[in-house]
Coordinates of C-alpha atoms and ligand atoms in Angstrom, one line a residue:
X1 CA -99.3 221.7 -45.7
X2 CA -97.9 218.7 -43.7
X3 CA -100.2 217.8 -40.8
X4 CA -98.8 216.9 -37.4
X5 CA -101.1 214.9 -35.2
X6 CA -100.5 214.2 -31.5
X7 CA -102.9 211.7 -29.9
X8 CA -103.3 210.7 -26.2
X9 CA -104.4 207.1 -25.7
X10 CA -105.9 205.5 -22.6
X11 CA -106.0 201.7 -22.0
X12 CA -107.8 200.0 -19.0
X13 CA -109.6 197.0 -20.4
X14 CA -107.8 194.4 -18.3
X15 CA -105.1 194.6 -15.6
X16 CA -102.8 197.3 -17.0
X17 CA -103.6 201.0 -16.6
X18 CA -101.8 202.6 -19.5
X19 CA -101.5 205.9 -21.2
X20 CA -99.5 206.7 -24.3
X21 CA -98.8 209.7 -26.5
X22 CA -98.1 209.2 -30.2
X23 CA -97.3 211.8 -32.8
X24 CA -97.1 211.6 -36.6
X25 CA -96.1 214.2 -39.1
X26 CA -97.5 213.6 -42.6
X27 CA -96.6 210.2 -43.8
X28 CA -93.5 209.9 -41.6
X29 CA -92.9 207.1 -39.1
X30 CA -95.1 207.7 -36.0
X31 CA -93.2 208.4 -32.8
X32 CA -94.1 207.3 -29.3
X33 CA -93.6 210.3 -27.1
X34 CA -94.7 208.6 -23.9
X35 CA -95.9 205.1 -22.8
X36 CA -96.8 204.8 -19.1
X37 CA -98.0 201.3 -17.9
X38 CA -99.0 200.4 -14.4
X39 CA -99.6 196.7 -14.0
X40 CA -101.9 195.4 -11.3
X41 CA -100.4 192.0 -10.8
X42 CA -99.7 192.4 -7.0
X43 CA -103.3 193.5 -6.4
X44 CA -104.7 190.3 -7.9
X45 CA -101.9 187.8 -6.9
X46 CA -103.7 186.6 -3.8
X47 CA -106.7 185.6 -5.8
X48 CA -105.0 183.5 -8.6
X49 CA -106.7 185.6 -11.3
X50 CA -108.0 189.1 -12.1
X51 CA -110.8 190.3 -9.8
X52 CA -112.8 192.7 -12.1
X53 CA -114.0 194.9 -9.2
X54 CA -110.4 195.4 -7.9
X55 CA -109.2 196.1 -11.4
X56 CA -111.8 198.7 -12.1
X57 CA -111.2 200.5 -8.9
X58 CA -107.4 200.5 -9.4
X59 CA -107.9 201.9 -13.0
X60 CA -110.2 204.7 -11.7
X61 CA -107.6 205.6 -9.1
X62 CA -104.6 205.5 -11.5
X63 CA -105.8 206.8 -14.9
X64 CA -105.6 210.5 -14.3
X65 CA -102.2 210.1 -12.7
X66 CA -101.0 208.2 -15.7
X67 CA -102.3 210.9 -18.0
X68 CA -100.3 213.5 -16.0
X69 CA -97.2 211.3 -16.1
X70 CA -97.5 210.6 -19.8
X71 CA -97.9 214.3 -20.7
X72 CA -94.9 215.0 -18.4
X73 CA -92.8 212.3 -20.1
X74 CA -93.8 213.7 -23.5
X75 CA -93.0 217.3 -22.3
X76 CA -96.5 218.3 -23.5
X77 CA -99.7 219.8 -22.1
X78 CA -103.3 218.9 -23.1
X79 CA -103.1 222.0 -25.3
X80 CA -100.7 220.1 -27.6
X81 CA -103.0 217.2 -28.0
X82 CA -105.3 216.8 -31.1
X83 CA -107.6 214.0 -29.8
X84 CA -108.2 211.6 -27.0
X85 CA -108.3 207.9 -27.9
X86 CA -109.6 205.4 -25.4
X87 CA -110.2 201.7 -25.4
X88 CA -114.0 201.3 -25.5
X89 CA -113.9 197.5 -25.5
X90 CA -113.7 194.6 -25.5
X91 CA -112.7 193.8 -22.0
X92 CA -113.7 193.8 -18.4
X93 CA -116.6 196.3 -18.4
X94 CA -115.6 198.1 -15.1
X95 CA -112.1 198.8 -16.4
X96 CA -113.3 199.8 -19.8
X97 CA -115.9 202.2 -18.2
X98 CA -113.1 203.7 -16.0
X99 CA -111.1 204.6 -19.1
X100 CA -114.1 205.8 -21.2
X101 CA -115.3 208.0 -18.3
X102 CA -111.8 209.5 -17.8
X103 CA -111.4 210.2 -21.5
X104 CA -114.9 211.8 -21.7
X105 CA -114.0 214.0 -18.7
X106 CA -110.9 215.3 -20.5
X107 CA -112.8 215.7 -23.7
X108 CA -115.7 217.6 -22.0
X109 CA -113.2 219.8 -20.2
X110 CA -111.0 220.6 -23.1
X111 CA -113.2 220.3 -26.1
X112 CA -110.8 217.8 -27.7
X113 CA -112.3 215.2 -30.0
X114 CA -112.9 211.7 -28.5
X115 CA -112.3 208.4 -30.3
X116 CA -113.4 205.0 -29.0
X117 CA -110.8 202.4 -30.0
X118 CA -111.3 198.6 -30.2
X119 CA -108.6 197.2 -28.0
X120 CA -107.9 194.4 -30.5
X121 CA -107.4 197.0 -33.2
X122 CA -104.8 198.5 -31.0
X123 CA -102.9 195.2 -31.0
X124 CA -103.6 194.6 -34.7
X125 CA -102.3 198.0 -35.8
X126 CA -99.1 198.0 -33.7
X127 CA -97.0 196.6 -36.5
X128 CA -97.8 199.8 -38.5
X129 CA -96.7 201.9 -35.5
X130 CA -93.4 200.0 -35.1
X131 CA -92.6 198.8 -38.6
X132 CA -94.8 201.0 -40.8
X133 CA -96.0 198.0 -42.7
X134 CA -98.6 198.6 -45.5
X135 CA -102.1 197.3 -45.7
X136 CA -103.1 194.6 -46.2
X137 CA -101.3 192.2 -44.0
X138 CA -101.9 188.9 -42.2
X139 CA -102.1 189.2 -38.4
X140 CA -102.0 186.6 -35.6
X141 CA -103.4 188.1 -32.5
X142 CA -102.5 186.0 -29.5
X143 CA -103.3 187.2 -26.0
X144 CA -104.8 186.2 -22.7
X145 CA -108.4 186.4 -24.0
X146 CA -108.0 186.2 -27.8
X147 CA -106.5 184.2 -30.6
X148 CA -107.4 185.0 -34.1
X149 CA -106.0 185.2 -37.6
X150 CA -107.0 188.5 -39.3
X151 CA -106.5 190.1 -42.6
X152 CA -105.9 193.7 -41.7
X153 CA -107.2 196.0 -44.5
X154 CA -107.5 199.3 -42.7
X155 CA -107.9 200.8 -39.2
X156 CA -111.5 199.7 -39.2
X157 CA -111.5 196.9 -41.7
X158 CA -110.6 193.4 -40.6
X159 CA -111.4 190.0 -42.1
X160 CA -111.3 187.1 -39.6
X161 CA -109.7 184.0 -41.2
X162 CA -110.0 181.8 -38.1
X163 CA -109.5 181.7 -34.4
X164 CA -109.7 179.7 -31.2
X165 CA -112.9 177.7 -30.6
X166 CA -112.3 177.6 -26.9
X167 CA -109.5 179.0 -24.7
X168 CA -106.9 181.6 -25.9
X169 CA -103.3 180.5 -25.6
X170 CA -102.5 183.0 -22.9
X171 CA -105.4 181.6 -20.9
X172 CA -104.0 178.1 -21.4
X173 CA -100.5 179.4 -20.2
X174 CA -102.1 181.1 -17.2
X175 CA -104.3 178.1 -16.1
X176 CA -101.5 175.6 -16.7
X177 CA -99.1 177.7 -14.6
X178 CA -101.7 177.7 -11.8
X179 CA -101.9 173.9 -12.0
X180 CA -98.2 173.7 -11.5
X181 CA -98.0 176.2 -8.7
X182 CA -96.2 178.8 -10.8
X183 CA -96.7 182.6 -10.5
X184 CA -99.1 184.7 -12.7
X185 CA -99.1 185.7 -15.4
X186 CA -98.4 182.1 -16.4
X187 CA -96.8 182.8 -19.8
X188 CA -93.5 184.1 -18.7
X189 CA -93.4 181.7 -15.8
X190 CA -93.9 178.7 -18.1
X191 CA -91.4 180.0 -20.6
X192 CA -88.8 180.4 -17.9
X193 CA -89.3 176.8 -16.6
X194 CA -89.3 175.4 -20.2
X195 CA -85.8 176.7 -20.8
X196 CA -84.4 174.0 -18.5
X197 CA -86.9 171.3 -19.7
X198 CA -87.0 168.5 -22.2
X199 CA -89.9 169.1 -24.7
X200 CA -89.9 165.5 -25.8
X201 CA -90.4 163.7 -22.4
X202 CA -94.2 164.4 -22.3
X203 CA -96.3 164.4 -25.4
X204 CA -99.1 167.0 -25.4
X205 CA -102.0 167.0 -27.9
X206 CA -102.0 169.2 -31.1
X207 CA -105.7 169.7 -31.6
X208 CA -107.4 170.5 -34.9
X209 CA -104.3 170.0 -37.0
X210 CA -106.3 167.5 -39.1
X211 CA -108.6 170.3 -40.2
X212 CA -107.6 172.3 -43.2
X213 CA -108.5 175.7 -41.7
X214 CA -106.9 178.1 -39.3
X215 CA -109.1 177.5 -36.3
X216 CA -107.4 176.4 -33.1
X217 CA -108.2 174.8 -29.8
X218 CA -106.3 175.1 -26.5
X219 CA -108.6 173.9 -23.7
X220 CA -107.4 170.2 -24.1
X221 CA -103.8 171.2 -23.5
X222 CA -104.4 172.2 -19.9
X223 CA -106.5 169.1 -19.3
X224 CA -103.6 167.0 -20.6
X225 CA -101.2 168.9 -18.4
X226 CA -103.5 168.3 -15.4
X227 CA -103.6 164.6 -16.2
X228 CA -99.8 164.4 -16.6
X229 CA -99.2 166.3 -13.3
X230 CA -101.6 163.9 -11.4
X231 CA -100.0 160.8 -12.9
X232 CA -96.6 161.9 -11.7
X233 CA -97.9 162.8 -8.3
X234 CA -99.7 159.4 -8.0
X235 CA -96.4 157.6 -8.7
X236 CA -93.9 159.8 -6.9
X237 CA -96.0 161.8 -4.4
X238 CA -95.0 165.1 -5.9
X239 CA -93.2 166.9 -8.8
X240 CA -89.5 167.5 -8.9
X241 CA -88.1 170.6 -10.5
X242 CA -87.1 168.6 -13.5
X243 CA -90.7 167.2 -13.9
X244 CA -92.1 170.7 -13.8
X245 CA -89.6 172.0 -16.3
X246 CA -90.2 169.0 -18.7
X247 CA -94.0 169.5 -18.4
X248 CA -93.6 173.2 -19.2
X249 CA -91.3 172.5 -22.2
X250 CA -93.7 169.9 -23.6
X251 CA -96.6 172.2 -23.1
X252 CA -94.9 175.1 -24.7
X253 CA -93.7 173.0 -27.7
X254 CA -97.3 171.9 -28.3
X255 CA -98.4 175.6 -28.4
X256 CA -95.5 176.5 -30.7
X257 CA -96.3 173.6 -33.1
X258 CA -100.0 174.4 -33.2
X259 CA -99.5 178.1 -33.8
X260 CA -96.8 177.5 -36.4
X261 CA -98.9 174.9 -38.4
X262 CA -102.0 177.1 -38.3
X263 CA -100.0 180.1 -39.3
X264 CA -98.9 178.1 -42.3
X265 CA -102.6 177.5 -43.2
X266 CA -103.4 181.2 -42.5
X267 CA -100.6 182.2 -44.9
X268 CA -102.0 179.9 -47.6
X269 CA -105.5 181.3 -47.2
X270 CA -104.2 184.9 -47.1
X271 CA -102.0 184.5 -50.2
X272 CA -104.9 183.2 -52.3
X273 CA -106.3 186.7 -52.2
X274 CA -103.2 188.7 -51.7
X275 CA -100.3 187.1 -53.6
X276 CA -98.5 190.3 -54.2
X277 CA -98.2 191.5 -50.6
X278 CA -96.9 188.7 -48.4
X279 CA -96.6 190.3 -44.9
X280 CA -97.3 188.6 -41.6
X281 CA -97.3 190.2 -38.1
X282 CA -97.9 188.8 -34.7
X283 CA -99.0 190.8 -31.6
X284 CA -100.6 190.4 -28.2
X285 CA -99.1 189.3 -24.9
X286 CA -98.3 185.7 -26.0
X287 CA -96.2 187.1 -28.8
X288 CA -93.7 188.0 -26.1
X289 CA -92.7 184.2 -26.0
X290 CA -89.4 183.7 -27.7
X291 CA -90.0 180.1 -28.8
X292 CA -93.4 181.1 -30.3
X293 CA -91.8 184.1 -32.1
X294 CA -89.0 181.8 -33.4
X295 CA -91.5 179.2 -34.7
X296 CA -93.6 181.8 -36.5
X297 CA -90.6 183.4 -38.0
X298 CA -89.4 180.1 -39.4
X299 CA -92.8 179.4 -41.0
X300 CA -92.7 182.9 -42.6
X301 CA -89.2 182.4 -43.9
X302 CA -90.2 179.0 -45.4
X303 CA -93.2 180.6 -47.2
X304 CA -91.4 183.8 -48.4
X305 CA -93.5 186.0 -46.2
X306 CA -92.0 189.1 -44.3
X307 CA -92.2 188.6 -40.6
X308 CA -93.0 191.4 -38.2
X309 CA -93.2 191.3 -34.4
X310 CA -93.4 194.4 -32.2
X311 CA -90.9 194.8 -29.4
X312 CA -92.0 193.0 -26.3
X313 CA -93.2 196.1 -24.4
X314 CA -95.6 196.8 -27.3
X315 CA -96.8 193.2 -27.6
X316 CA -98.5 193.4 -24.1
X317 CA -101.2 196.0 -23.3
X318 CA -100.1 199.6 -23.5
X319 CA -101.5 203.1 -24.2
X320 CA -99.3 203.9 -27.2
X321 CA -101.1 201.3 -29.3
X322 CA -104.4 202.8 -28.5
X323 CA -103.1 206.3 -29.2
X324 CA -101.8 205.0 -32.6
X325 CA -105.1 203.3 -33.5
X326 CA -106.9 206.5 -32.5
X327 CA -104.5 208.4 -34.8
X328 CA -105.3 206.3 -37.8
X329 CA -109.1 206.5 -37.1
X330 CA -108.8 210.2 -36.6
X331 CA -107.2 210.6 -40.0
X332 CA -110.0 208.5 -41.5
X333 CA -112.5 210.9 -40.0
X334 CA -113.8 208.9 -37.0
X335 CA -115.1 210.9 -34.1
X336 CA -117.2 209.8 -31.1
X337 CA -119.5 211.9 -28.9
X338 CA -120.0 211.9 -25.2
X339 CA -122.5 209.1 -25.7
X340 CA -119.6 206.7 -26.5
X341 CA -120.4 203.3 -25.0
X342 CA -118.1 200.9 -23.1
X343 CA -118.5 197.5 -24.8
X344 CA -117.6 194.2 -23.1
X345 CA -117.7 192.5 -26.5
X346 CA -116.7 194.0 -29.7
X347 CA -115.7 191.7 -32.6
X348 CA -113.2 193.2 -35.1
X349 CA -114.8 191.5 -38.1
X350 CA -118.5 192.5 -38.0
X351 CA -119.4 190.1 -40.9
X352 CA -117.7 186.9 -39.9
X353 CA -119.9 184.6 -37.8
X354 CA -118.8 184.1 -34.2
X355 CA -116.9 180.8 -33.6
X356 CA -118.6 178.7 -31.1
X357 CA -117.2 179.1 -27.7
X358 CA -114.5 181.7 -28.7
X359 CA -113.8 184.4 -26.3
X360 CA -116.6 183.4 -23.9
X361 CA -114.2 183.3 -21.0
X362 CA -112.0 186.0 -22.3
X363 CA -111.7 188.8 -19.8
X364 CA -108.5 189.7 -21.4
X365 CA -108.2 190.9 -24.9
Ligands
KG4_1 O1 -102.1 191.2 -24.5 P1 -101.9 190.9 -23.0 O2 -100.9 191.8 -22.3 O3 -103.2 191.1 -22.3 C1 -104.4 190.7 -22.8 O4 -104.6 189.4 -22.8 O5 -105.1 191.6 -23.4 O6 -101.6 189.4 -22.9 C2 -101.4 188.8 -21.6 C3 -101.3 187.3 -21.8 C4 -101.3 186.5 -20.5 O7 -102.1 185.4 -20.6 C5 -99.8 186.1 -20.4 O8 -99.6 184.8 -19.7 C6 -99.4 186.0 -21.8 O9 -100.0 187.1 -22.4 N1 -97.9 186.1 -21.9 C7 -97.1 185.1 -22.4 C8 -95.8 185.5 -22.2 N2 -95.8 186.8 -21.7 C9 -97.2 187.1 -21.6 N3 -97.5 183.9 -22.8 C10 -96.4 183.1 -23.2 N4 -95.1 183.4 -23.1 C11 -94.8 184.6 -22.6 N5 -93.5 185.0 -22.5
ZN2 ZN1 -104.4 193.0 -25.0

């Protein structure tokens, strides 16, 4: 008999309160029945960054309302749900706890199975939700708190091929936007400015390109941007709109170049073990950047590798990706009890040694 599974997914690890409902019948393409996302940008805007306490409180206030809204959008009741999936880490602990407690409450009240999902697995499995790509595939996860190349072998089987040794690219975008007086989140603000800018006027560093691995570094970029900004200010007394646009274009081009070159290396490493299945996917908030997507797509085309990128709304944090990851884990027999823990840190690849400095500052995942 063909099995239909309907999973509710809760996400609250950073600054988006999100609930999704995903359904899959047998081996058919999974379907997103609902995806409700409430961002908290305006709550944090006065502080220039995410305030964990405010985030946690807002999640706690909004989560149950989001569950109700998602079920209404899907035209379902809890009686139609087979399991509750929830982000159990990594992320801001207060927010993760809010989600885990909410999911436990629903599970205890209904008897529905509970599944703790790694937020990064949610991002990493999204190309299967949107494009049904087969295991294994090479994945670049680029977000506000993470940047890593992964070989995705299964819903709970990841091999890390490399990653950032300091900041994540989203963090570099956000900090750089702050240095230029742009709004948060910085990624879309910088991309917007860069559209009018000349990427060749200012030269930004491309760190670690001399190393034959796929580790990356982004902290030097924002320092270079700060220096550039101050140099212009020292000469002219301030930045013109053109200066700002040129800085943004130069900065973004450096990120595009570094991610593209390192993806090329990642593909080479990946293909050594998986010559028959050349598939690459990118996900995470930074994957919403058109120039970055285009750069990665070009590298894939040059290397004969199929390129996959989820639609923008599924690149950033959402509940549907958690519901889908939960669905795959549920099928593989995973279940958690009411002792499920919220984990601020939770590496996807349990065997690979941590890269020095990586993710230390990563509130976002
Ligand atoms: O995955 P995500 O929604 O949250 C986590 O980090 O978990 O990613 C958010 C990050 C932020 O740093 C934001 O500035 C960045 O993604 N981002 C972008 C763009 N849109 C969002 N970075 C560059 N270009 C964009 N268009
Ligand atoms: Zn994320």
